[in-house]
mmCIF file with all atom_site columns, C-alpha atoms in Angstrom:
data_model
loop_
_atom_site.group_PDB
_atom_site.id
_atom_site.type_symbol
_atom_site.label_atom_id
_atom_site.label_alt_id
_atom_site.label_comp_id
_atom_site.label_asym_id
_atom_site.label_entity_id
_atom_site.label_seq_id
_atom_site.pdbx_PDB_ins_code
_atom_site.Cartn_x
_atom_site.Cartn_y
_atom_site.Cartn_z
_atom_site.occupancy
_atom_site.B_iso_or_equiv
_atom_site.pdbx_formal_charge
_atom_site.auth_seq_id
_atom_site.auth_comp_id
_atom_site.auth_asym_id
_atom_site.auth_atom_id
_atom_site.pdbx_PDB_model_num
ATOM 1   C CA . UNK A 1 1   ? 19.334 124.830 -34.784 1.00 0.00 ? 1   UNK A CA 1
ATOM 2   C CA . UNK A 1 2   ? 15.736 125.953 -34.211 1.00 0.00 ? 2   UNK A CA 1
ATOM 3   C CA . UNK A 1 3   ? 15.394 124.372 -30.766 1.00 0.00 ? 3   UNK A CA 1
ATOM 4   C CA . UNK A 1 4   ? 18.632 125.865 -29.513 1.00 0.00 ? 4   UNK A CA 1
ATOM 5   C CA . UNK A 1 5   ? 17.874 129.521 -28.887 1.00 0.00 ? 5   UNK A CA 1
ATOM 6   C CA . UNK A 1 6   ? 20.238 131.952 -27.181 1.00 0.00 ? 6   UNK A CA 1
ATOM 7   C CA . UNK A 1 7   ? 18.077 131.644 -24.045 1.00 0.00 ? 7   UNK A CA 1
ATOM 8   C CA . UNK A 1 8   ? 18.429 127.843 -24.051 1.00 0.00 ? 8   UNK A CA 1
ATOM 9   C CA . UNK A 1 9   ? 22.194 128.063 -24.670 1.00 0.00 ? 9   UNK A CA 1
ATOM 10  C CA . UNK A 1 10  ? 22.573 130.492 -21.759 1.00 0.00 ? 10  UNK A CA 1
ATOM 11  C CA . UNK A 1 11  ? 20.899 128.082 -19.299 1.00 0.00 ? 11  UNK A CA 1
ATOM 12  C CA . UNK A 1 12  ? 22.383 124.840 -20.634 1.00 0.00 ? 12  UNK A CA 1
ATOM 13  C CA . UNK A 1 13  ? 25.299 122.721 -19.539 1.00 0.00 ? 13  UNK A CA 1
ATOM 14  C CA . UNK A 1 14  ? 27.793 122.982 -22.430 1.00 0.00 ? 14  UNK A CA 1
ATOM 15  C CA . UNK A 1 15  ? 30.860 120.888 -23.136 1.00 0.00 ? 15  UNK A CA 1
ATOM 16  C CA . UNK A 1 16  ? 33.516 121.102 -25.850 1.00 0.00 ? 16  UNK A CA 1
ATOM 17  C CA . UNK A 1 17  ? 35.995 118.536 -27.103 1.00 0.00 ? 17  UNK A CA 1
ATOM 18  C CA . UNK A 1 18  ? 35.434 115.025 -28.399 1.00 0.00 ? 18  UNK A CA 1
ATOM 19  C CA . UNK A 1 19  ? 36.380 113.025 -25.296 1.00 0.00 ? 19  UNK A CA 1
ATOM 20  C CA . UNK A 1 20  ? 34.256 114.937 -22.757 1.00 0.00 ? 20  UNK A CA 1
ATOM 21  C CA . UNK A 1 21  ? 31.376 115.245 -25.256 1.00 0.00 ? 21  UNK A CA 1
ATOM 22  C CA . UNK A 1 22  ? 31.281 111.484 -25.835 1.00 0.00 ? 22  UNK A CA 1
ATOM 23  C CA . UNK A 1 23  ? 31.264 110.912 -22.075 1.00 0.00 ? 23  UNK A CA 1
ATOM 24  C CA . UNK A 1 24  ? 28.461 113.456 -21.519 1.00 0.00 ? 24  UNK A CA 1
ATOM 25  C CA . UNK A 1 25  ? 26.409 112.025 -24.398 1.00 0.00 ? 25  UNK A CA 1
ATOM 26  C CA . UNK A 1 26  ? 26.521 108.594 -22.735 1.00 0.00 ? 26  UNK A CA 1
ATOM 27  C CA . UNK A 1 27  ? 25.571 110.176 -19.399 1.00 0.00 ? 27  UNK A CA 1
ATOM 28  C CA . UNK A 1 28  ? 22.580 112.018 -20.939 1.00 0.00 ? 28  UNK A CA 1
ATOM 29  C CA . UNK A 1 29  ? 21.340 108.855 -22.659 1.00 0.00 ? 29  UNK A CA 1
ATOM 30  C CA . UNK A 1 30  ? 21.585 106.901 -19.401 1.00 0.00 ? 30  UNK A CA 1
ATOM 31  C CA . UNK A 1 31  ? 19.674 109.631 -17.529 1.00 0.00 ? 31  UNK A CA 1
ATOM 32  C CA . UNK A 1 32  ? 16.758 109.385 -19.940 1.00 0.00 ? 32  UNK A CA 1
ATOM 33  C CA . UNK A 1 33  ? 16.800 105.545 -19.992 1.00 0.00 ? 33  UNK A CA 1
ATOM 34  C CA . UNK A 1 34  ? 17.949 105.234 -23.610 1.00 0.00 ? 34  UNK A CA 1
ATOM 35  C CA . UNK A 1 35  ? 20.577 102.791 -24.954 1.00 0.00 ? 35  UNK A CA 1
ATOM 36  C CA . UNK A 1 36  ? 24.197 103.887 -24.711 1.00 0.00 ? 36  UNK A CA 1
ATOM 37  C CA . UNK A 1 37  ? 25.048 103.257 -28.397 1.00 0.00 ? 37  UNK A CA 1
ATOM 38  C CA . UNK A 1 38  ? 22.132 105.234 -29.824 1.00 0.00 ? 38  UNK A CA 1
ATOM 39  C CA . UNK A 1 39  ? 24.330 108.202 -30.803 1.00 0.00 ? 39  UNK A CA 1
ATOM 40  C CA . UNK A 1 40  ? 27.625 106.755 -32.107 1.00 0.00 ? 40  UNK A CA 1
ATOM 41  C CA . UNK A 1 41  ? 29.045 110.140 -33.108 1.00 0.00 ? 41  UNK A CA 1
ATOM 42  C CA . UNK A 1 42  ? 32.675 110.959 -33.903 1.00 0.00 ? 42  UNK A CA 1
ATOM 43  C CA . UNK A 1 43  ? 34.769 114.112 -33.556 1.00 0.00 ? 43  UNK A CA 1
ATOM 44  C CA . UNK A 1 44  ? 32.118 115.828 -31.442 1.00 0.00 ? 44  UNK A CA 1
ATOM 45  C CA . UNK A 1 45  ? 32.838 119.535 -31.069 1.00 0.00 ? 45  UNK A CA 1
ATOM 46  C CA . UNK A 1 46  ? 30.059 120.547 -28.673 1.00 0.00 ? 46  UNK A CA 1
ATOM 47  C CA . UNK A 1 47  ? 27.306 119.021 -26.549 1.00 0.00 ? 47  UNK A CA 1
ATOM 48  C CA . UNK A 1 48  ? 24.689 121.016 -24.682 1.00 0.00 ? 48  UNK A CA 1
ATOM 49  C CA . UNK A 1 49  ? 21.795 120.058 -22.429 1.00 0.00 ? 49  UNK A CA 1
ATOM 50  C CA . UNK A 1 50  ? 19.202 122.332 -20.871 1.00 0.00 ? 50  UNK A CA 1
ATOM 51  C CA . UNK A 1 51  ? 17.639 120.114 -18.225 1.00 0.00 ? 51  UNK A CA 1
ATOM 52  C CA . UNK A 1 52  ? 14.677 122.437 -17.632 1.00 0.00 ? 52  UNK A CA 1
ATOM 53  C CA . UNK A 1 53  ? 13.425 122.453 -21.241 1.00 0.00 ? 53  UNK A CA 1
ATOM 54  C CA . UNK A 1 54  ? 14.938 119.079 -22.167 1.00 0.00 ? 54  UNK A CA 1
ATOM 55  C CA . UNK A 1 55  ? 16.721 120.529 -25.210 1.00 0.00 ? 55  UNK A CA 1
ATOM 56  C CA . UNK A 1 56  ? 19.889 118.679 -26.219 1.00 0.00 ? 56  UNK A CA 1
ATOM 57  C CA . UNK A 1 57  ? 22.251 119.471 -29.073 1.00 0.00 ? 57  UNK A CA 1
ATOM 58  C CA . UNK A 1 58  ? 25.379 117.876 -30.461 1.00 0.00 ? 58  UNK A CA 1
ATOM 59  C CA . UNK A 1 59  ? 27.737 119.282 -33.075 1.00 0.00 ? 59  UNK A CA 1
ATOM 60  C CA . UNK A 1 60  ? 30.282 117.133 -34.869 1.00 0.00 ? 60  UNK A CA 1
ATOM 61  C CA . UNK A 1 61  ? 32.927 118.021 -37.440 1.00 0.00 ? 61  UNK A CA 1
ATOM 62  C CA . UNK A 1 62  ? 31.306 116.065 -40.271 1.00 0.00 ? 62  UNK A CA 1
ATOM 63  C CA . UNK A 1 63  ? 28.269 113.919 -40.965 1.00 0.00 ? 63  UNK A CA 1
ATOM 64  C CA . UNK A 1 64  ? 28.682 110.209 -40.359 1.00 0.00 ? 64  UNK A CA 1
ATOM 65  C CA . UNK A 1 65  ? 26.859 107.065 -41.395 1.00 0.00 ? 65  UNK A CA 1
ATOM 66  C CA . UNK A 1 66  ? 26.756 104.223 -38.885 1.00 0.00 ? 66  UNK A CA 1
ATOM 67  C CA . UNK A 1 67  ? 25.600 100.657 -39.472 1.00 0.00 ? 67  UNK A CA 1
ATOM 68  C CA . UNK A 1 68  ? 23.753 99.060  -36.587 1.00 0.00 ? 68  UNK A CA 1
ATOM 69  C CA . UNK A 1 69  ? 24.790 95.475  -37.303 1.00 0.00 ? 69  UNK A CA 1
ATOM 70  C CA . UNK A 1 70  ? 22.266 93.866  -34.944 1.00 0.00 ? 70  UNK A CA 1
ATOM 71  C CA . UNK A 1 71  ? 19.330 95.282  -36.936 1.00 0.00 ? 71  UNK A CA 1
ATOM 72  C CA . UNK A 1 72  ? 21.209 95.654  -40.252 1.00 0.00 ? 72  UNK A CA 1
ATOM 73  C CA . UNK A 1 73  ? 20.327 99.355  -40.628 1.00 0.00 ? 73  UNK A CA 1
ATOM 74  C CA . UNK A 1 74  ? 22.292 102.368 -41.808 1.00 0.00 ? 74  UNK A CA 1
ATOM 75  C CA . UNK A 1 75  ? 21.729 105.606 -39.906 1.00 0.00 ? 75  UNK A CA 1
ATOM 76  C CA . UNK A 1 76  ? 23.091 108.992 -40.943 1.00 0.00 ? 76  UNK A CA 1
ATOM 77  C CA . UNK A 1 77  ? 23.910 111.678 -38.362 1.00 0.00 ? 77  UNK A CA 1
ATOM 78  C CA . UNK A 1 78  ? 24.317 115.241 -39.622 1.00 0.00 ? 78  UNK A CA 1
ATOM 79  C CA . UNK A 1 79  ? 26.822 117.759 -38.311 1.00 0.00 ? 79  UNK A CA 1
ATOM 80  C CA . UNK A 1 80  ? 24.145 119.083 -35.947 1.00 0.00 ? 80  UNK A CA 1
ATOM 81  C CA . UNK A 1 81  ? 21.729 116.864 -34.048 1.00 0.00 ? 81  UNK A CA 1
ATOM 82  C CA . UNK A 1 82  ? 19.073 118.459 -31.821 1.00 0.00 ? 82  UNK A CA 1
ATOM 83  C CA . UNK A 1 83  ? 16.200 117.070 -29.781 1.00 0.00 ? 83  UNK A CA 1
ATOM 84  C CA . UNK A 1 84  ? 13.932 117.492 -26.799 1.00 0.00 ? 84  UNK A CA 1
ATOM 85  C CA . UNK A 1 85  ? 14.401 114.634 -24.340 1.00 0.00 ? 85  UNK A CA 1
ATOM 86  C CA . UNK A 1 86  ? 12.530 113.136 -21.424 1.00 0.00 ? 86  UNK A CA 1
ATOM 87  C CA . UNK A 1 87  ? 12.737 109.757 -19.740 1.00 0.00 ? 87  UNK A CA 1
ATOM 88  C CA . UNK A 1 88  ? 12.317 107.064 -22.368 1.00 0.00 ? 88  UNK A CA 1
ATOM 89  C CA . UNK A 1 89  ? 11.725 109.480 -25.234 1.00 0.00 ? 89  UNK A CA 1
ATOM 90  C CA . UNK A 1 90  ? 13.582 111.669 -27.722 1.00 0.00 ? 90  UNK A CA 1
ATOM 91  C CA . UNK A 1 91  ? 11.225 114.089 -29.524 1.00 0.00 ? 91  UNK A CA 1
ATOM 92  C CA . UNK A 1 92  ? 11.598 116.802 -32.169 1.00 0.00 ? 92  UNK A CA 1
ATOM 93  C CA . UNK A 1 93  ? 14.757 115.073 -33.342 1.00 0.00 ? 93  UNK A CA 1
ATOM 94  C CA . UNK A 1 94  ? 16.660 116.728 -36.191 1.00 0.00 ? 94  UNK A CA 1
ATOM 95  C CA . UNK A 1 95  ? 19.786 115.677 -38.052 1.00 0.00 ? 95  UNK A CA 1
ATOM 96  C CA . UNK A 1 96  ? 19.142 111.897 -38.068 1.00 0.00 ? 96  UNK A CA 1
ATOM 97  C CA . UNK A 1 97  ? 18.051 109.724 -41.013 1.00 0.00 ? 97  UNK A CA 1
ATOM 98  C CA . UNK A 1 98  ? 17.719 105.979 -41.498 1.00 0.00 ? 98  UNK A CA 1
ATOM 99  C CA . UNK A 1 99  ? 17.969 104.090 -44.755 1.00 0.00 ? 99  UNK A CA 1
ATOM 100 C CA . UNK A 1 100 ? 14.856 102.109 -45.658 1.00 0.00 ? 100 UNK A CA 1
ATOM 101 C CA . UNK A 1 101 ? 15.149 100.092 -48.841 1.00 0.00 ? 101 UNK A CA 1
ATOM 102 C CA . UNK A 1 102 ? 16.687 102.623 -51.242 1.00 0.00 ? 102 UNK A CA 1
ATOM 103 C CA . UNK A 1 103 ? 15.728 105.926 -49.601 1.00 0.00 ? 103 UNK A CA 1
ATOM 104 C CA . UNK A 1 104 ? 16.839 107.901 -46.566 1.00 0.00 ? 104 UNK A CA 1
ATOM 105 C CA . UNK A 1 105 ? 13.973 108.593 -44.147 1.00 0.00 ? 105 UNK A CA 1
ATOM 106 C CA . UNK A 1 106 ? 14.079 111.377 -41.555 1.00 0.00 ? 106 UNK A CA 1
ATOM 107 C CA . UNK A 1 107 ? 13.686 110.178 -37.955 1.00 0.00 ? 107 UNK A CA 1
ATOM 108 C CA . UNK A 1 108 ? 11.992 112.676 -35.626 1.00 0.00 ? 108 UNK A CA 1
ATOM 109 C CA . UNK A 1 109 ? 11.150 110.608 -32.547 1.00 0.00 ? 109 UNK A CA 1
ATOM 110 C CA . UNK A 1 110 ? 12.657 107.679 -30.672 1.00 0.00 ? 110 UNK A CA 1
ATOM 111 C CA . UNK A 1 111 ? 11.131 106.033 -27.637 1.00 0.00 ? 111 UNK A CA 1
ATOM 112 C CA . UNK A 1 112 ? 11.411 102.897 -25.519 1.00 0.00 ? 112 UNK A CA 1
ATOM 113 C CA . UNK A 1 113 ? 8.704  100.668 -24.182 1.00 0.00 ? 113 UNK A CA 1
ATOM 114 C CA . UNK A 1 114 ? 7.664  101.040 -20.566 1.00 0.00 ? 114 UNK A CA 1
ATOM 115 C CA . UNK A 1 115 ? 9.579  99.502  -18.818 1.00 0.00 ? 115 UNK A CA 1
ATOM 116 C CA . UNK A 1 116 ? 12.646 99.959  -21.046 1.00 0.00 ? 116 UNK A CA 1
ATOM 117 C CA . UNK A 1 117 ? 14.047 96.568  -20.017 1.00 0.00 ? 117 UNK A CA 1
ATOM 118 C CA . UNK A 1 118 ? 12.136 94.861  -22.841 1.00 0.00 ? 118 UNK A CA 1
ATOM 119 C CA . UNK A 1 119 ? 14.856 95.962  -25.246 1.00 0.00 ? 119 UNK A CA 1
ATOM 120 C CA . UNK A 1 120 ? 12.474 97.462  -27.784 1.00 0.00 ? 120 UNK A CA 1
ATOM 121 C CA . UNK A 1 121 ? 13.036 100.885 -29.312 1.00 0.00 ? 121 UNK A CA 1
ATOM 122 C CA . UNK A 1 122 ? 10.603 102.564 -31.700 1.00 0.00 ? 122 UNK A CA 1
ATOM 123 C CA . UNK A 1 123 ? 11.696 105.054 -34.360 1.00 0.00 ? 123 UNK A CA 1
ATOM 124 C CA . UNK A 1 124 ? 9.077  107.381 -35.887 1.00 0.00 ? 124 UNK A CA 1
ATOM 125 C CA . UNK A 1 125 ? 9.159  109.552 -38.982 1.00 0.00 ? 125 UNK A CA 1
ATOM 126 C CA . UNK A 1 126 ? 7.376  112.887 -39.575 1.00 0.00 ? 126 UNK A CA 1
ATOM 127 C CA . UNK A 1 127 ? 4.864  110.971 -41.727 1.00 0.00 ? 127 UNK A CA 1
ATOM 128 C CA . UNK A 1 128 ? 3.976  108.830 -38.656 1.00 0.00 ? 128 UNK A CA 1
ATOM 129 C CA . UNK A 1 129 ? 5.563  105.685 -40.102 1.00 0.00 ? 129 UNK A CA 1
ATOM 130 C CA . UNK A 1 130 ? 7.413  103.776 -37.428 1.00 0.00 ? 130 UNK A CA 1
ATOM 131 C CA . UNK A 1 131 ? 9.590  100.751 -36.903 1.00 0.00 ? 131 UNK A CA 1
ATOM 132 C CA . UNK A 1 132 ? 10.203 98.941  -33.629 1.00 0.00 ? 132 UNK A CA 1
#
């Protein structure tokens, strides 16, 4: 977890246990104006959030693949997901991939339109490809 240094961990809010971690994940997403179901993780072991730097991390027992039925997309979440967050944006995202045609593509940024009420979310890859 490159973003999550000992210094960041020391300053961050940290939570352990699936139930409280799911609740806190929903709270964090709401605070940054992102959709509640964006991180449908299971068996979460730890969630941390350093509000000053915006670094967030989530650890789960095993990787999961979730199908977003509304957009007919498969998304894979690794055992560790890290990011830097700000209102309407998730940057430097690690641990998340989406299936495009027959290949898994790494997602490194997610953001909403301004204002976020339009219901559009854009996903970007390290190669600057994106899908809204």
